Amino acid sequence: MPPLFAASDMHGHRSEFRDALHDAGLIDTAGDWCGADARLWLLGDYFDRGPDGLGVVDDIRRWSTQAAYAGGDVQALLGNHEVFLMAAHRFGTDPVPGWPPEEGGYYGVWRLYGGRERDLRRLTPDHLAWLSSRPTLALADDHLLAHCDSTGYLEFGASRNAVNDHVNAALASSDPYIWLHLWSRFCGRGDLVSPAAVDKLLSIYGGSTIVHGHSTLLSHFGLTPAEAVTAHRYTGGRVLAIDGGVFEGGRILVTRLT
């Protein structure tokens, strides 16, 4: 079986992302795929808090093509910051339902969470179509891959396909309430310290281990940058957190799963 890797939460740190993949032997010094038949899953949050989220996405798309040609596979999930960015693009300063108008609408909240104008200005219809088609959950070698450490996915459907279809349909909607619900559920965290929550997600969506980003090893799990150099396994070893907190002074972790 070809090796399986995962990484998450690049947050616009394109150079650091390239360095991490180079160190893992997946891209060469020119920035091209050299991982042969390896598989790489990226778990979301490509944008915001760093200088070049769109560059991160452009690299992912290019490596996906290069890897497929070499017999490998590069795939990408949707994260909450992709939803924030697309909401800001779609609704601008229109008010977020239930939020104070002085927050600046969807655009203002996106900026509050680290949105970068340069990414918004350079978005093309092609980028938006690619982002809107990303899956929300995936299963790879018995690993359930998700962006958030949350049970919020259960509100979207009772199978991985149902969740993915629900989210993709929501992203095609012009209803701000639908976007707000999607947005809020993608922001949940901390649920997977509960063995019962882990049991439920795995029984419904498959796999024996959940791999997620979203909650950094630094601010959420309390590790120091010196400690947060490998993924963090918890809840009886059945959950793996891989967000090294690059925007907090940590690093992007490229974790080999199999």
PDB file of C-alpha atoms in Angstrom:
ATOM      1  CA  MET A   1       0.000   0.000   0.000  1.00  0.00           C
ATOM      2  CA  PRO A   2       1.457   3.431  -0.899  1.00  0.00           C
ATOM      3  CA  PRO A   3       2.246   5.658   2.086  1.00  0.00           C
ATOM      4  CA  LEU A   4      -0.490   7.953   3.375  1.00  0.00           C
ATOM      5  CA  PHE A   5       0.247  11.428   4.743  1.00  0.00           C
ATOM      6  CA  ALA A   6      -1.929  14.197   6.154  1.00  0.00           C
ATOM      7  CA  ALA A   7      -1.392  17.890   6.916  1.00  0.00           C
ATOM      8  CA  SER A   8      -3.704  20.691   7.942  1.00  0.00           C
ATOM      9  CA  ASP A   9      -4.124  24.404   8.649  1.00  0.00           C
ATOM     10  CA  MET A  10      -1.561  26.063   6.407  1.00  0.00           C
ATOM     11  CA  HIS A  11      -3.310  29.426   6.924  1.00  0.00           C
ATOM     12  CA  GLY A  12      -1.594  31.163   4.049  1.00  0.00           C
ATOM     13  CA  HIS A  13       1.917  30.115   5.071  1.00  0.00           C
ATOM     14  CA  ARG A  14       2.935  28.965   1.620  1.00  0.00           C
ATOM     15  CA  SER A  15       6.703  28.877   2.169  1.00  0.00           C
ATOM     16  CA  GLU A  16       6.394  26.951   5.422  1.00  0.00           C
ATOM     17  CA  PHE A  17       4.033  24.484   3.757  1.00  0.00           C
ATOM     18  CA  ARG A  18       6.465  23.879   0.931  1.00  0.00           C
ATOM     19  CA  ASP A  19       9.318  23.426   3.400  1.00  0.00           C
ATOM     20  CA  ALA A  20       7.308  20.854   5.370  1.00  0.00           C
ATOM     21  CA  LEU A  21       6.439  18.842   2.260  1.00  0.00           C
ATOM     22  CA  HIS A  22      10.033  19.009   1.056  1.00  0.00           C
ATOM     23  CA  ASP A  23      11.246  17.704   4.420  1.00  0.00           C
ATOM     24  CA  ALA A  24       8.743  14.830   4.095  1.00  0.00           C
ATOM     25  CA  GLY A  25      10.150  13.943   0.668  1.00  0.00           C
ATOM     26  CA  LEU A  26       6.935  14.785  -1.203  1.00  0.00           C
ATOM     27  CA  ILE A  27       8.111  17.787  -3.244  1.00  0.00           C
ATOM     28  CA  ASP A  28      11.528  18.659  -4.631  1.00  0.00           C
ATOM     29  CA  THR A  29      13.577  21.848  -4.332  1.00  0.00           C
ATOM     30  CA  ALA A  30      11.757  23.326  -7.346  1.00  0.00           C
ATOM     31  CA  GLY A  31       8.436  22.843  -5.579  1.00  0.00           C
ATOM     32  CA  ASP A  32       7.196  19.989  -7.766  1.00  0.00           C
ATOM     33  CA  TRP A  33       5.759  16.649  -6.671  1.00  0.00           C
ATOM     34  CA  CYS A  34       8.398  13.957  -6.176  1.00  0.00           C
ATOM     35  CA  GLY A  35       6.423  11.655  -3.884  1.00  0.00           C
ATOM     36  CA  ALA A  36       5.811   8.998  -6.552  1.00  0.00           C
ATOM     37  CA  ASP A  37       2.712   6.980  -5.540  1.00  0.00           C
ATOM     38  CA  ALA A  38       2.331   8.535  -2.066  1.00  0.00           C
ATOM     39  CA  ARG A  39      -1.062   9.792  -0.973  1.00  0.00           C
ATOM     40  CA  LEU A  40      -1.494  13.161   0.719  1.00  0.00           C
ATOM     41  CA  TRP A  41      -4.695  14.430   2.341  1.00  0.00           C
ATOM     42  CA  LEU A  42      -4.971  18.079   3.362  1.00  0.00           C
ATOM     43  CA  LEU A  43      -7.577  18.809   6.022  1.00  0.00           C
ATOM     44  CA  GLY A  44      -8.536  22.430   5.372  1.00  0.00           C
ATOM     45  CA  ASP A  45      -7.857  26.021   6.418  1.00  0.00           C
ATOM     46  CA  TYR A  46      -5.641  27.028   3.530  1.00  0.00           C
ATOM     47  CA  PHE A  47      -6.502  30.728   3.948  1.00  0.00           C
ATOM     48  CA  ASP A  48      -6.344  33.585   6.469  1.00  0.00           C
ATOM     49  CA  ARG A  49      -3.810  34.605   9.113  1.00  0.00           C
ATOM     50  CA  GLY A  50      -0.953  34.255   6.613  1.00  0.00           C
ATOM     51  CA  PRO A  51       0.187  36.071   3.479  1.00  0.00           C
ATOM     52  CA  ASP A  52      -0.717  33.764   0.591  1.00  0.00           C
ATOM     53  CA  GLY A  53      -3.697  31.456   1.034  1.00  0.00           C
ATOM     54  CA  LEU A  54      -4.470  31.487  -2.660  1.00  0.00           C
ATOM     55  CA  GLY A  55      -0.887  30.454  -3.374  1.00  0.00           C
ATOM     56  CA  VAL A  56      -1.370  27.484  -1.027  1.00  0.00           C
ATOM     57  CA  VAL A  57      -4.472  26.454  -2.985  1.00  0.00           C
ATOM     58  CA  ASP A  58      -2.732  26.897  -6.332  1.00  0.00           C
ATOM     59  CA  ASP A  59       0.114  24.665  -5.114  1.00  0.00           C
ATOM     60  CA  ILE A  60      -2.319  21.993  -3.888  1.00  0.00           C
ATOM     61  CA  ARG A  61      -4.108  21.926  -7.225  1.00  0.00           C
ATOM     62  CA  ARG A  62      -0.836  21.685  -9.150  1.00  0.00           C
ATOM     63  CA  TRP A  63       0.478  18.882  -6.933  1.00  0.00           C
ATOM     64  CA  SER A  64      -2.795  17.029  -7.352  1.00  0.00           C
ATOM     65  CA  THR A  65      -2.252  16.966 -11.115  1.00  0.00           C
ATOM     66  CA  GLN A  66       1.429  16.078 -10.812  1.00  0.00           C
ATOM     67  CA  ALA A  67       0.813  13.337  -8.258  1.00  0.00           C
ATOM     68  CA  ALA A  68      -1.916  11.739 -10.357  1.00  0.00           C
ATOM     69  CA  TYR A  69       0.489  11.599 -13.308  1.00  0.00           C
ATOM     70  CA  ALA A  70       3.096   9.872 -11.085  1.00  0.00           C
ATOM     71  CA  GLY A  71       0.618   7.380  -9.636  1.00  0.00           C
ATOM     72  CA  GLY A  72       0.092   9.267  -6.371  1.00  0.00           C
ATOM     73  CA  ASP A  73      -2.854  11.198  -5.005  1.00  0.00           C
ATOM     74  CA  VAL A  74      -3.291  14.644  -3.430  1.00  0.00           C
ATOM     75  CA  GLN A  75      -6.729  15.501  -2.044  1.00  0.00           C
ATOM     76  CA  ALA A  76      -8.094  18.379   0.026  1.00  0.00           C
ATOM     77  CA  LEU A  77     -10.955  18.748   2.489  1.00  0.00           C
ATOM     78  CA  LEU A  78     -12.951  21.883   3.243  1.00  0.00           C
ATOM     79  CA  GLY A  79     -12.117  23.870   6.378  1.00  0.00           C
ATOM     80  CA  ASN A  80     -13.981  26.611   8.191  1.00  0.00           C
ATOM     81  CA  HIS A  81     -11.747  29.370   6.831  1.00  0.00           C
ATOM     82  CA  GLU A  82     -12.653  28.374   3.278  1.00  0.00           C
ATOM     83  CA  VAL A  83     -16.301  28.808   4.291  1.00  0.00           C
ATOM     84  CA  PHE A  84     -15.497  32.222   5.849  1.00  0.00           C
ATOM     85  CA  LEU A  85     -13.754  33.397   2.690  1.00  0.00           C
ATOM     86  CA  MET A  86     -16.511  32.226   0.350  1.00  0.00           C
ATOM     87  CA  ALA A  87     -19.141  33.840   2.587  1.00  0.00           C
ATOM     88  CA  ALA A  88     -17.273  37.143   2.479  1.00  0.00           C
ATOM     89  CA  HIS A  89     -17.082  36.875  -1.308  1.00  0.00           C
ATOM     90  CA  ARG A  90     -20.763  36.004  -1.703  1.00  0.00           C
ATOM     91  CA  PHE A  91     -22.362  38.365   0.855  1.00  0.00           C
ATOM     92  CA  GLY A  92     -19.811  41.134   1.403  1.00  0.00           C
ATOM     93  CA  THR A  93     -20.974  43.508   4.146  1.00  0.00           C
ATOM     94  CA  ASP A  94     -24.523  42.122   4.212  1.00  0.00           C
ATOM     95  CA  PRO A  95     -25.396  41.505   7.867  1.00  0.00           C
ATOM     96  CA  VAL A  96     -24.845  38.106   9.426  1.00  0.00           C
ATOM     97  CA  PRO A  97     -28.223  37.007  10.842  1.00  0.00           C
ATOM     98  CA  GLY A  98     -28.283  37.718  14.568  1.00  0.00           C
ATOM     99  CA  TRP A  99     -24.944  39.549  14.613  1.00  0.00           C
ATOM    100  CA  PRO A 100     -24.573  43.276  15.401  1.00  0.00           C
ATOM    101  CA  PRO A 101     -24.449  45.306  12.157  1.00  0.00           C
ATOM    102  CA  GLU A 102     -21.321  47.109  13.335  1.00  0.00           C
ATOM    103  CA  GLU A 103     -19.401  43.855  12.872  1.00  0.00           C
ATOM    104  CA  GLY A 104     -19.356  44.599   9.145  1.00  0.00           C
ATOM    105  CA  GLY A 105     -21.385  41.632   7.955  1.00  0.00           C
ATOM    106  CA  TYR A 106     -19.819  38.483   6.582  1.00  0.00           C
ATOM    107  CA  TYR A 107     -16.885  40.468   5.247  1.00  0.00           C
ATOM    108  CA  GLY A 108     -16.207  42.060   8.616  1.00  0.00           C
ATOM    109  CA  VAL A 109     -16.324  38.775  10.486  1.00  0.00           C
ATOM    110  CA  TRP A 110     -14.024  37.148   7.923  1.00  0.00           C
ATOM    111  CA  ARG A 111     -11.544  39.977   8.457  1.00  0.00           C
ATOM    112  CA  LEU A 112     -11.886  39.552  12.229  1.00  0.00           C
ATOM    113  CA  TYR A 113     -10.798  35.915  11.861  1.00  0.00           C
ATOM    114  CA  GLY A 114      -7.689  36.806   9.886  1.00  0.00           C
ATOM    115  CA  GLY A 115      -8.981  37.270   6.344  1.00  0.00           C
ATOM    116  CA  ARG A 116      -6.475  38.791   3.916  1.00  0.00           C
ATOM    117  CA  GLU A 117      -7.641  41.215   1.235  1.00  0.00           C
ATOM    118  CA  ARG A 118      -5.094  39.909  -1.246  1.00  0.00           C
ATOM    119  CA  ASP A 119      -6.724  36.473  -1.256  1.00  0.00           C
ATOM    120  CA  LEU A 120     -10.220  37.887  -1.706  1.00  0.00           C
ATOM    121  CA  ARG A 121      -9.170  40.157  -4.585  1.00  0.00           C
ATOM    122  CA  ARG A 122      -7.465  37.344  -6.490  1.00  0.00           C
ATOM    123  CA  LEU A 123     -10.249  34.755  -6.196  1.00  0.00           C
ATOM    124  CA  THR A 124     -11.466  33.553  -9.594  1.00  0.00           C
ATOM    125  CA  PRO A 125     -14.593  31.591 -10.529  1.00  0.00           C
ATOM    126  CA  ASP A 126     -12.316  28.602 -11.045  1.00  0.00           C
ATOM    127  CA  HIS A 127     -10.976  28.865  -7.492  1.00  0.00           C
ATOM    128  CA  LEU A 128     -14.505  29.177  -6.115  1.00  0.00           C
ATOM    129  CA  ALA A 129     -15.696  26.142  -8.062  1.00  0.00           C
ATOM    130  CA  TRP A 130     -12.790  24.078  -6.749  1.00  0.00           C
ATOM    131  CA  LEU A 131     -13.339  25.185  -3.156  1.00  0.00           C
ATOM    132  CA  SER A 132     -17.082  24.544  -3.353  1.00  0.00           C
ATOM    133  CA  SER A 133     -16.508  20.979  -4.549  1.00  0.00           C
ATOM    134  CA  ARG A 134     -14.197  19.944  -1.681  1.00  0.00           C
ATOM    135  CA  PRO A 135     -15.391  17.040   0.468  1.00  0.00           C
ATOM    136  CA  THR A 136     -16.028  17.606   4.152  1.00  0.00           C
ATOM    137  CA  LEU A 137     -15.256  14.065   5.388  1.00  0.00           C
ATOM    138  CA  ALA A 138     -13.161  11.278   3.875  1.00  0.00           C
ATOM    139  CA  LEU A 139     -11.990   7.790   4.797  1.00  0.00           C
ATOM    140  CA  ALA A 140      -8.452   6.662   3.989  1.00  0.00           C
ATOM    141  CA  ASP A 141      -6.927   3.404   5.248  1.00  0.00           C
ATOM    142  CA  ASP A 142      -9.383   3.247   8.150  1.00  0.00           C
ATOM    143  CA  HIS A 143      -8.679   6.875   9.134  1.00  0.00           C
ATOM    144  CA  LEU A 144     -11.700   9.177   9.279  1.00  0.00           C
ATOM    145  CA  LEU A 145     -10.411  12.526   8.038  1.00  0.00           C
ATOM    146  CA  ALA A 146     -12.126  15.733   9.159  1.00  0.00           C
ATOM    147  CA  HIS A 147     -11.204  19.349   9.632  1.00  0.00           C
ATOM    148  CA  CYS A 148     -12.802  19.945  13.050  1.00  0.00           C
ATOM    149  CA  ASP A 149     -12.668  18.014  16.306  1.00  0.00           C
ATOM    150  CA  SER A 150     -16.431  18.380  16.524  1.00  0.00           C
ATOM    151  CA  THR A 151     -19.631  16.364  16.443  1.00  0.00           C
ATOM    152  CA  GLY A 152     -21.264  19.116  14.375  1.00  0.00           C
ATOM    153  CA  TYR A 153     -20.948  16.923  11.296  1.00  0.00           C
ATOM    154  CA  LEU A 154     -23.804  14.818  12.648  1.00  0.00           C
ATOM    155  CA  GLU A 155     -26.197  17.664  11.797  1.00  0.00           C
ATOM    156  CA  PHE A 156     -25.246  17.385   8.121  1.00  0.00           C
ATOM    157  CA  GLY A 157     -26.009  13.728   7.471  1.00  0.00           C
ATOM    158  CA  ALA A 158     -25.832  10.085   8.547  1.00  0.00           C
ATOM    159  CA  SER A 159     -23.108   9.025   6.123  1.00  0.00           C
ATOM    160  CA  ARG A 160     -19.954  10.582   4.703  1.00  0.00           C
ATOM    161  CA  ASN A 161     -21.602  11.011   1.310  1.00  0.00           C
ATOM    162  CA  ALA A 162     -24.652  12.632   2.882  1.00  0.00           C
ATOM    163  CA  VAL A 163     -22.463  15.089   4.803  1.00  0.00           C
ATOM    164  CA  ASN A 164     -20.447  15.958   1.710  1.00  0.00           C
ATOM    165  CA  ASP A 165     -23.567  16.415  -0.418  1.00  0.00           C
ATOM    166  CA  HIS A 166     -25.241  18.566   2.246  1.00  0.00           C
ATOM    167  CA  VAL A 167     -22.263  20.898   2.586  1.00  0.00           C
ATOM    168  CA  ASN A 168     -21.712  21.196  -1.173  1.00  0.00           C
ATOM    169  CA  ALA A 169     -25.395  22.077  -1.605  1.00  0.00           C
ATOM    170  CA  ALA A 170     -25.191  24.662   1.184  1.00  0.00           C
ATOM    171  CA  LEU A 171     -22.252  26.315  -0.547  1.00  0.00           C
ATOM    172  CA  ALA A 172     -24.415  26.745  -3.659  1.00  0.00           C
ATOM    173  CA  SER A 173     -27.159  28.475  -1.663  1.00  0.00           C
ATOM    174  CA  SER A 174     -27.805  32.228  -1.548  1.00  0.00           C
ATOM    175  CA  ASP A 175     -29.564  31.982   1.813  1.00  0.00           C
ATOM    176  CA  PRO A 176     -27.496  33.734   4.525  1.00  0.00           C
ATOM    177  CA  TYR A 177     -29.111  31.601   7.245  1.00  0.00           C
ATOM    178  CA  ILE A 178     -27.898  28.416   5.569  1.00  0.00           C
ATOM    179  CA  TRP A 179     -24.396  29.862   5.405  1.00  0.00           C
ATOM    180  CA  LEU A 180     -24.536  30.921   9.048  1.00  0.00           C
ATOM    181  CA  HIS A 181     -25.517  27.399  10.121  1.00  0.00           C
ATOM    182  CA  LEU A 182     -22.727  25.910   8.005  1.00  0.00           C
ATOM    183  CA  TRP A 183     -20.242  28.438   9.353  1.00  0.00           C
ATOM    184  CA  SER A 184     -21.160  27.848  12.980  1.00  0.00           C
ATOM    185  CA  ARG A 185     -20.962  24.048  12.776  1.00  0.00           C
ATOM    186  CA  PHE A 186     -17.558  24.214  11.123  1.00  0.00           C
ATOM    187  CA  CYS A 187     -16.233  26.173  14.113  1.00  0.00           C
ATOM    188  CA  GLY A 188     -16.926  23.557  16.799  1.00  0.00           C
ATOM    189  CA  ARG A 189     -14.025  22.084  18.706  1.00  0.00           C
ATOM    190  CA  GLY A 190     -13.108  20.002  21.714  1.00  0.00           C
ATOM    191  CA  ASP A 191     -15.810  17.331  21.399  1.00  0.00           C
ATOM    192  CA  LEU A 192     -13.447  14.448  20.752  1.00  0.00           C
ATOM    193  CA  VAL A 193     -12.078  14.231  24.272  1.00  0.00           C
ATOM    194  CA  SER A 194     -15.307  12.284  24.895  1.00  0.00           C
ATOM    195  CA  PRO A 195     -15.015   8.544  24.142  1.00  0.00           C
ATOM    196  CA  ALA A 196     -18.766   8.476  23.476  1.00  0.00           C
ATOM    197  CA  ALA A 197     -18.447  11.215  20.835  1.00  0.00           C
ATOM    198  CA  VAL A 198     -15.580   9.355  19.161  1.00  0.00           C
ATOM    199  CA  ASP A 199     -17.581   6.106  19.222  1.00  0.00           C
ATOM    200  CA  LYS A 200     -20.539   7.828  17.589  1.00  0.00           C
ATOM    201  CA  LEU A 201     -18.602   9.495  14.789  1.00  0.00           C
ATOM    202  CA  LEU A 202     -16.661   6.336  13.956  1.00  0.00           C
ATOM    203  CA  SER A 203     -19.751   4.122  14.049  1.00  0.00           C
ATOM    204  CA  ILE A 204     -21.630   6.430  11.671  1.00  0.00           C
ATOM    205  CA  TYR A 205     -18.889   7.613   9.323  1.00  0.00           C
ATOM    206  CA  GLY A 206     -16.449   4.698   9.447  1.00  0.00           C
ATOM    207  CA  GLY A 207     -12.843   4.170  10.414  1.00  0.00           C
ATOM    208  CA  SER A 208     -11.060   3.334  13.632  1.00  0.00           C
ATOM    209  CA  THR A 209      -9.147   6.603  14.112  1.00  0.00           C
ATOM    210  CA  ILE A 210     -10.201  10.229  13.611  1.00  0.00           C
ATOM    211  CA  VAL A 211      -7.577  12.600  12.192  1.00  0.00           C
ATOM    212  CA  HIS A 212      -8.307  16.323  12.442  1.00  0.00           C
ATOM    213  CA  GLY A 213      -6.842  19.822  12.292  1.00  0.00           C
ATOM    214  CA  HIS A 214      -8.535  23.055  13.434  1.00  0.00           C
ATOM    215  CA  SER A 215      -7.523  22.967  17.125  1.00  0.00           C
ATOM    216  CA  THR A 216      -3.836  23.764  17.402  1.00  0.00           C
ATOM    217  CA  LEU A 217      -1.445  21.747  19.499  1.00  0.00           C
ATOM    218  CA  LEU A 218      -0.320  25.031  21.075  1.00  0.00           C
ATOM    219  CA  SER A 219      -3.345  27.042  22.197  1.00  0.00           C
ATOM    220  CA  HIS A 220      -5.855  24.182  22.423  1.00  0.00           C
ATOM    221  CA  PHE A 221      -3.747  21.271  23.667  1.00  0.00           C
ATOM    222  CA  GLY A 222      -1.276  23.394  25.612  1.00  0.00           C
ATOM    223  CA  LEU A 223       1.943  22.143  24.054  1.00  0.00           C
ATOM    224  CA  THR A 224       4.975  24.373  23.563  1.00  0.00           C
ATOM    225  CA  PRO A 225       6.445  24.884  20.066  1.00  0.00           C
ATOM    226  CA  ALA A 226       9.321  22.624  21.118  1.00  0.00           C
ATOM    227  CA  GLU A 227       6.842  19.899  22.078  1.00  0.00           C
ATOM    228  CA  ALA A 228       4.499  20.281  19.108  1.00  0.00           C
ATOM    229  CA  VAL A 229       6.775  18.648  16.555  1.00  0.00           C
ATOM    230  CA  THR A 230       4.640  15.554  15.947  1.00  0.00           C
ATOM    231  CA  ALA A 231       0.917  14.871  15.887  1.00  0.00           C
ATOM    232  CA  HIS A 232      -0.890  14.523  19.215  1.00  0.00           C
ATOM    233  CA  ARG A 233      -2.807  11.303  19.894  1.00  0.00           C
ATOM    234  CA  TYR A 234      -5.570  11.296  22.533  1.00  0.00           C
ATOM    235  CA  THR A 235      -8.852   9.708  23.680  1.00  0.00           C
ATOM    236  CA  GLY A 236      -7.383   6.259  24.022  1.00  0.00           C
ATOM    237  CA  GLY A 237      -5.268   6.683  20.904  1.00  0.00           C
ATOM    238  CA  ARG A 238      -8.307   6.911  18.635  1.00  0.00           C
ATOM    239  CA  VAL A 239      -7.960  10.619  17.766  1.00  0.00           C
ATOM    240  CA  LEU A 240      -4.982  12.314  16.129  1.00  0.00           C
ATOM    241  CA  ALA A 241      -4.635  16.128  16.136  1.00  0.00           C
ATOM    242  CA  ILE A 242      -2.270  17.405  13.453  1.00  0.00           C
ATOM    243  CA  ASP A 243      -2.547  21.228  13.512  1.00  0.00           C
ATOM    244  CA  GLY A 244       0.880  22.364  14.678  1.00  0.00           C
ATOM    245  CA  GLY A 245      -0.238  26.009  14.926  1.00  0.00           C
ATOM    246  CA  VAL A 246       1.959  27.636  12.296  1.00  0.00           C
ATOM    247  CA  PHE A 247       0.290  31.043  12.764  1.00  0.00           C
ATOM    248  CA  GLU A 248       0.985  30.845  16.515  1.00  0.00           C
ATOM    249  CA  GLY A 249       4.707  30.232  16.103  1.00  0.00           C
ATOM    250  CA  GLY A 250       4.447  26.478  15.616  1.00  0.00           C
ATOM    251  CA  ARG A 251       4.888  24.486  12.441  1.00  0.00           C
ATOM    252  CA  ILE A 252       2.979  22.707   9.725  1.00  0.00           C
ATOM    253  CA  LEU A 253       3.047  18.989  10.520  1.00  0.00           C
ATOM    254  CA  VAL A 254       3.146  16.515   7.647  1.00  0.00           C
ATOM    255  CA  THR A 255       2.090  13.329   9.435  1.00  0.00           C
ATOM    256  CA  ARG A 256       2.529   9.858   8.015  1.00  0.00           C
ATOM    257  CA  LEU A 257      -0.561   7.816   8.834  1.00  0.00           C
ATOM    258  CA  THR A 258       0.334   4.505   7.138  1.00  0.00           C
TER     259      THR A 258
END
